[in-house]
Coordinates of C-alpha atoms and ligand atoms in Angstrom, one line a residue:
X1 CA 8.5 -15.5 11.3
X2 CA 4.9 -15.6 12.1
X3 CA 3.7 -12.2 11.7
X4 CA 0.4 -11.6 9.5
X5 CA 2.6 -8.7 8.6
X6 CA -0.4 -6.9 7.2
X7 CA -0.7 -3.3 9.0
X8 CA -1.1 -0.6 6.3
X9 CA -1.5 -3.0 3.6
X10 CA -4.4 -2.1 1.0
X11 CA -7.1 -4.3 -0.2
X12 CA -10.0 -4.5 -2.9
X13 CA -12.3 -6.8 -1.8
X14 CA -14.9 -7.3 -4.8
X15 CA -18.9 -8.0 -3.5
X16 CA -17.4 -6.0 -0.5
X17 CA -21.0 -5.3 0.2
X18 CA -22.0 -9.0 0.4
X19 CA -22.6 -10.7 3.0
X20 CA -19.1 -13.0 3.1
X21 CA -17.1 -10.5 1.6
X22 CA -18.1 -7.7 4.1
X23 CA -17.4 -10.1 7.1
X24 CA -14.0 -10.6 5.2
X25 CA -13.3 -7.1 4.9
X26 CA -13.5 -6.6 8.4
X27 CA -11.2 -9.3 9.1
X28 CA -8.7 -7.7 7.0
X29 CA -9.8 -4.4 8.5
X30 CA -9.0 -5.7 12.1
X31 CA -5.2 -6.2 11.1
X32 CA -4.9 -3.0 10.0
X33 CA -5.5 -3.5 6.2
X34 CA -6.7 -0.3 4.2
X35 CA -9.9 -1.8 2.7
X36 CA -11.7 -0.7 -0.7
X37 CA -15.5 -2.3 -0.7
X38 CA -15.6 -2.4 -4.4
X39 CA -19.7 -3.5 -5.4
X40 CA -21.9 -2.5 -7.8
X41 CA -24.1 -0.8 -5.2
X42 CA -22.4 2.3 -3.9
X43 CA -24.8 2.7 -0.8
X44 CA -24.3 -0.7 -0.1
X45 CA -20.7 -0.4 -0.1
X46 CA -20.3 3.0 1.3
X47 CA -22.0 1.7 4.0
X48 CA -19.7 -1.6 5.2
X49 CA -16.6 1.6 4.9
X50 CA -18.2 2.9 7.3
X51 CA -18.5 0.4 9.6
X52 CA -15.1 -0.8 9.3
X53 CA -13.6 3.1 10.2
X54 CA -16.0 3.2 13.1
X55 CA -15.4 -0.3 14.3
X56 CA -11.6 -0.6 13.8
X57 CA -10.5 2.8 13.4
X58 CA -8.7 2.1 9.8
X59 CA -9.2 3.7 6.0
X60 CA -12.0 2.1 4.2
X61 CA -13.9 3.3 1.3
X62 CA -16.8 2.5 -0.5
X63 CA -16.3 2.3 -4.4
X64 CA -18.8 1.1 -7.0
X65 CA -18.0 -0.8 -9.9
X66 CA -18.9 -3.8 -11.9
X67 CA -16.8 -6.7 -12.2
X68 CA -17.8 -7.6 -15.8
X69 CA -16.5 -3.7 -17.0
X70 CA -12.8 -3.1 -17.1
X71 CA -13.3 0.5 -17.9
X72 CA -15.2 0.6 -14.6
X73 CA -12.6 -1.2 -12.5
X74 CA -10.0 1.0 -14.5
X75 CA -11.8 4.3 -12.7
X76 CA -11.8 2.3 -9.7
X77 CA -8.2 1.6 -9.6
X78 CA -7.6 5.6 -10.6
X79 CA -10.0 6.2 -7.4
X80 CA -8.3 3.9 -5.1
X81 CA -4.6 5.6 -5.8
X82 CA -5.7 9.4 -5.5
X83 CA -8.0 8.2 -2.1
X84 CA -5.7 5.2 -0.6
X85 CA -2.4 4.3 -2.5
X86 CA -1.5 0.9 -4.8
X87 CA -3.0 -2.6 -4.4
X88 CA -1.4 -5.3 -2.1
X89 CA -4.1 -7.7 -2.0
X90 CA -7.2 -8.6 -3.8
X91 CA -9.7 -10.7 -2.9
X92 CA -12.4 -11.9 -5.7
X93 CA -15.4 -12.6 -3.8
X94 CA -18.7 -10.8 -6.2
X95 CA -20.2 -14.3 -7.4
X96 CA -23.5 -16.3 -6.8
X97 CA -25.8 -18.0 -8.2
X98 CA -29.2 -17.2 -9.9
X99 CA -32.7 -18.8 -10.6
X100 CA -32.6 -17.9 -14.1
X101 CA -29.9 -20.1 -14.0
X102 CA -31.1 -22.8 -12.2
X103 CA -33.3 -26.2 -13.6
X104 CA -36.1 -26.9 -11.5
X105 CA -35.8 -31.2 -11.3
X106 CA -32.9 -32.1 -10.0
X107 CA -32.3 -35.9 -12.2
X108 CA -34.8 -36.2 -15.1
X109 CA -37.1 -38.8 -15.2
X110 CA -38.1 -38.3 -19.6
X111 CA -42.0 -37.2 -18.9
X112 CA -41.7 -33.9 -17.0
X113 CA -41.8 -30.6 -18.4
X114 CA -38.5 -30.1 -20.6
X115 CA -39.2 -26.4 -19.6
X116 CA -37.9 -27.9 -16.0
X117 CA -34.9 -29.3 -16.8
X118 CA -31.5 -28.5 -19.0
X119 CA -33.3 -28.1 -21.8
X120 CA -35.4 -25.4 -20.5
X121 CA -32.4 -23.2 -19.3
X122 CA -32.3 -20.1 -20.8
X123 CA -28.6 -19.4 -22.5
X124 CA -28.9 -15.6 -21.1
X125 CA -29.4 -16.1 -17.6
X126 CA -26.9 -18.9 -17.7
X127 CA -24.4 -16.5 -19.6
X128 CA -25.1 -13.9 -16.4
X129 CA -24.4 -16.6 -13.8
X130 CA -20.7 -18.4 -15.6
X131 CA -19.9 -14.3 -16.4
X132 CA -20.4 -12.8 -13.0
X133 CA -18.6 -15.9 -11.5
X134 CA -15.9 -16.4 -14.2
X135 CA -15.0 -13.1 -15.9
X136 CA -16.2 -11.8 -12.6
X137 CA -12.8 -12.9 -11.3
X138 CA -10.1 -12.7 -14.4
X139 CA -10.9 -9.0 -15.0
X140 CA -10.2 -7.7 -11.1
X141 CA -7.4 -9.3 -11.6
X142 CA -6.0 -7.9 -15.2
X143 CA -6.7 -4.8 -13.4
X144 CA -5.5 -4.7 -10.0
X145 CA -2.7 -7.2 -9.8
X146 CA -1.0 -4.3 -12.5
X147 CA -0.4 -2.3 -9.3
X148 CA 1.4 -5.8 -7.5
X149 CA 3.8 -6.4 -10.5
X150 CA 5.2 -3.0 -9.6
X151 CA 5.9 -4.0 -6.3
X152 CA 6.9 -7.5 -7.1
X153 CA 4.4 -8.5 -4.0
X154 CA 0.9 -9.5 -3.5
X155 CA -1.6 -11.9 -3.0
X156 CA -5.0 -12.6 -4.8
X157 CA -7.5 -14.7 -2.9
X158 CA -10.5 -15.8 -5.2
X159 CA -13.9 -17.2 -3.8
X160 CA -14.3 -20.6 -5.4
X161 CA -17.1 -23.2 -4.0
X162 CA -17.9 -26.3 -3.0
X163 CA -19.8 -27.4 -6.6
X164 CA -16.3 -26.1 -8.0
X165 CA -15.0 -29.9 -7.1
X166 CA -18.2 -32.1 -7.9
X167 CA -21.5 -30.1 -9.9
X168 CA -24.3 -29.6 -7.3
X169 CA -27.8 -30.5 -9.3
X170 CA -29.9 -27.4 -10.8
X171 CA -26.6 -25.0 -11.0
X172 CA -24.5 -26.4 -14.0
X173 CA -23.4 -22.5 -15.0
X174 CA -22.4 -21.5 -11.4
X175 CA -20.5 -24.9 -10.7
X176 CA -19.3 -24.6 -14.4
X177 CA -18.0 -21.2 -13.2
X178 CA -16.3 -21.6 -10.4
X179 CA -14.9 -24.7 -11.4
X180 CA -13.4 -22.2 -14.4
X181 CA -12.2 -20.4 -11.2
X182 CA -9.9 -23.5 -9.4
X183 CA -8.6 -23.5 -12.9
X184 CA -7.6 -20.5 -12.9
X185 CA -6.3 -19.8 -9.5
X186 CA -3.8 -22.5 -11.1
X187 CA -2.8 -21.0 -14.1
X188 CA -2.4 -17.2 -12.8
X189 CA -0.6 -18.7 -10.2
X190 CA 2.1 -20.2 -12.0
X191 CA 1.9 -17.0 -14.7
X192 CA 2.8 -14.6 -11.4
X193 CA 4.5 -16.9 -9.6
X194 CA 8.2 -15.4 -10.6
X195 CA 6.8 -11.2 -10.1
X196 CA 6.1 -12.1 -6.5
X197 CA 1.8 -12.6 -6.6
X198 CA 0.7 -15.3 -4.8
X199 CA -2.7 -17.1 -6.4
X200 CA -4.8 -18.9 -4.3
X201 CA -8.9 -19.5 -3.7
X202 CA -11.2 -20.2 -0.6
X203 CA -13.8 -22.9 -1.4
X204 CA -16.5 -21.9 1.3
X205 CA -19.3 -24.9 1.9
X206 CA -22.6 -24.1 2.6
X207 CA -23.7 -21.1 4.2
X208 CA -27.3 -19.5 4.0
X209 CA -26.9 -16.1 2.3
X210 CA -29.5 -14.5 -0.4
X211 CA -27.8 -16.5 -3.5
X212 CA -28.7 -19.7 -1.9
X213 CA -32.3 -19.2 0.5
X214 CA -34.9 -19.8 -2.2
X215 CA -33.1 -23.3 -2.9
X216 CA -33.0 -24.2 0.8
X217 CA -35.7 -22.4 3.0
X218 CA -39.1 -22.8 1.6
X219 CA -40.4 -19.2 1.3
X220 CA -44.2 -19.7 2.5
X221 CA -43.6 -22.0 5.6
X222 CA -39.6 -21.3 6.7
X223 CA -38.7 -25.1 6.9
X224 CA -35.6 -26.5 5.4
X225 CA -36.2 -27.2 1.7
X226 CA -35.8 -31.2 0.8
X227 CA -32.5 -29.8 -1.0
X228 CA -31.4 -28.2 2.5
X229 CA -31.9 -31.1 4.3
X230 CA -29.7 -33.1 1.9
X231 CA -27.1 -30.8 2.5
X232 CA -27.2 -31.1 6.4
X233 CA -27.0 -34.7 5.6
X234 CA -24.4 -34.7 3.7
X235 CA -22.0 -32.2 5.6
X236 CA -20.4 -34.0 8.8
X237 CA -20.3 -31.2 10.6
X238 CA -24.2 -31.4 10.5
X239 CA -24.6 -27.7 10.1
X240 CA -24.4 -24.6 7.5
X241 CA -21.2 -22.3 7.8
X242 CA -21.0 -18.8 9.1
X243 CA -19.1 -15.8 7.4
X244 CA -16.6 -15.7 10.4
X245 CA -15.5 -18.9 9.7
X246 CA -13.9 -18.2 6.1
X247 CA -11.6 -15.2 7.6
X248 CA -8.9 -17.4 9.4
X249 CA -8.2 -19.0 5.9
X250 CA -8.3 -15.9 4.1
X251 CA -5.9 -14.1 6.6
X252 CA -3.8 -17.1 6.4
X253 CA -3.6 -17.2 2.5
X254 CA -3.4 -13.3 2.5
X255 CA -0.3 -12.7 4.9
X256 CA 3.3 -14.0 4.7
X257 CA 2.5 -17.0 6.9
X258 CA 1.6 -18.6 3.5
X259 CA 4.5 -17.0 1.7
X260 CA 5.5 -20.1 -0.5
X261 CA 1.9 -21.0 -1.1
X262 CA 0.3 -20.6 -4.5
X263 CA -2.2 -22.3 -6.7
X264 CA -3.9 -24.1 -4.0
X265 CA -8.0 -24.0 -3.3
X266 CA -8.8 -24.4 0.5
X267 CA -12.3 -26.1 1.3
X268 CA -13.9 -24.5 4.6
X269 CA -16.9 -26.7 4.0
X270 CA -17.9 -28.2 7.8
X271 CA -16.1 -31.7 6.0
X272 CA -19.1 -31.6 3.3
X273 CA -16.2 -32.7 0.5
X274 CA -14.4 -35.2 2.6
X275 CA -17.4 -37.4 2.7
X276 CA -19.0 -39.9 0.7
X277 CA -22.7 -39.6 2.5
X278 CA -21.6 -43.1 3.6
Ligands
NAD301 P1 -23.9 -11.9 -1.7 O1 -25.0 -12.0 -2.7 O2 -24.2 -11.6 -0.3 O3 -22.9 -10.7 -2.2 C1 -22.5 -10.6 -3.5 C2 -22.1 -9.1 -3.7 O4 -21.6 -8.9 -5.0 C3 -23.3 -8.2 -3.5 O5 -23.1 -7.1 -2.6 C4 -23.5 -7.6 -5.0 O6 -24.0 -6.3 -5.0 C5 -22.1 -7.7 -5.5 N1 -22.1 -7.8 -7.0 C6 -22.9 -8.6 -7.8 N2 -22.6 -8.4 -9.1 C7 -21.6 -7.5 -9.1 C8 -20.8 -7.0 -10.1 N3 -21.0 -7.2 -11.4 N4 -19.8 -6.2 -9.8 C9 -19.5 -5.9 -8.5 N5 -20.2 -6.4 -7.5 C10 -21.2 -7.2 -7.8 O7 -22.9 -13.1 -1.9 P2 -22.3 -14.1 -0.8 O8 -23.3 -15.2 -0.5 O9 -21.7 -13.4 0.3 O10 -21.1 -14.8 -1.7 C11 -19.8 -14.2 -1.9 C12 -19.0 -15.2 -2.7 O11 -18.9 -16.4 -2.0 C13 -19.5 -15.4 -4.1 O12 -18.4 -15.6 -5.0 C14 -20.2 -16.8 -3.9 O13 -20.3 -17.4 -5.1 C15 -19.3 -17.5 -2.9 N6 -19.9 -18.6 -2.2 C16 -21.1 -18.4 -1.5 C17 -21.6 -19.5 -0.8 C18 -22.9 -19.4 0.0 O14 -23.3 -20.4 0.5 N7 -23.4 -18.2 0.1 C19 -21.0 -20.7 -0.9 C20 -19.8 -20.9 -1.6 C21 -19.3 -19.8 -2.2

């Protein structure tokens, strides 16, 4: 009744490469899931496979492809069945954030710069950030959940965030974005909930990756940025999140021991949305 029940399964996991999506592959990896590391950068990717088949001894392969293409993820999907075999799982994790997205002042005040805040942002950059995020997830799944109405089985796990519940300052197209994404989970949840797909999202809290270091780490002297501090402040748990801590929930939302579970976002946040700062 408890079994993961996920040996020989197969699974694209999207920003495979990254840094939480590649600690998440492994976890899949380590139950005996086939793994595709689908990212833009082949090396990159090509390069987590390979660590998976020499660390766990199961099928992984690198395949690049951008998110924001479908005829890229429709060569992908051709790739994955002549090298591996059809699609059980999916798990949307390419996403982040980007300066050319981001206003410098947090609150305005009226007399700084308007360059510096919302009016300054530039509509490309934050077109880049709410696309990677937002279409970054819908068109993996147009794509690969085809495979799991076949089968009449399968679960997609989206990476959401903690801004998707309340906006962080600076990052209105990310939190715009992945608040798009709880959405989402919602409504493809209840569109696949009769074919046998299971829709659900991980909201991670804060973790320092790339995305997220020039906002929290000052560059020039390594201390915690005001902003970083904040966060510790504000997060119960008085710390930043690891990688390995996300994999329990996605196992968990992967397998059958969530078999009647759909359309629901799971925070792994350290308590950061539970409190008021108070
Ligand atoms: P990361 O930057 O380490 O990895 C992202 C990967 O996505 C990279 O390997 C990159 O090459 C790939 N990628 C970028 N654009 C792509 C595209 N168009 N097509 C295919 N691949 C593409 O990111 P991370 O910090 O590990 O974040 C993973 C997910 O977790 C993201 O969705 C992010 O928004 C979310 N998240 C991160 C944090 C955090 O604190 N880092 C917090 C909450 C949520």
């Amino acid at each position: 009744m408890n079994e993961l029940n996920l040996k020989d399964k197969i699974a694209v996991v999207t920003g495979g490469a990254g840094v939480i999506c590649s600690t998440m592959a492994k976890s899949l990896a380590a139950e005996g899931v086939k793994t595709v590391i689908l990212d833009l950068n082949q090396e990159a990717a090509d390069k987590v496979a390979a660590e998976i088949e020499a660390e766990f001894n199961t099928k992984s392969i690198g395949v690049s492809a951008s998110v924001l293409d479908k005829a890229s993820l429709e060569s992908a999907l051709k790739q994955i069945h002549e090298r591996l075999g059809t699609i059980d799982i999916l798990v949307n994790g390419a996403g982040g954030n980007s300066p050319a997205a981001t206003t410098k002042v947090e609150k305005m005040e009226g007399d700084e710069n308007p360059d510096d805040t919302f009016f300054g942002l530039k509509i490309e950059g934050f077109d880049k950030v709410f696309d990677l995020n937002f279409k970054g997830t819908l068109l993996p799944s147009m794509v690969f959940a085809t495979d799991m109405v076949g089968k009449k089985s399968g679960a997609i796990v989206n990476i959401s965030s903690m801004n998707s519940y309340r906006p962080l300052t600076k990052i209105p197209a990310y939190s715009a974005a992945k608040s798009a994404v709880n959405n989402f989970t919602q409504w493809l949840a209840v569109h696949f909930a009769k074919v046998g797909i299971r829709v659900n999202a991980i909201a991670p809290g804060f973790l320092l990756t790339n995305q997220n270091r020039f906002l929290l780490i000052d560059e020039a002297t390594g201390a915690m940025t005001p902003r970083g501090k904040k966060i510790i402040n504000g997060t119960p748990m008085e710390r930043y999140c690891v990688p390995e801590e996300m994999t329990g929930t996605l196992l968990y939302l992967a397998s059958d021991l969530s078999k009647a579970v759909t359309g629901i976002i799971i925070p792994v946040d350290a308590g950061f949305s539970a409190y008021s700062g108070v």
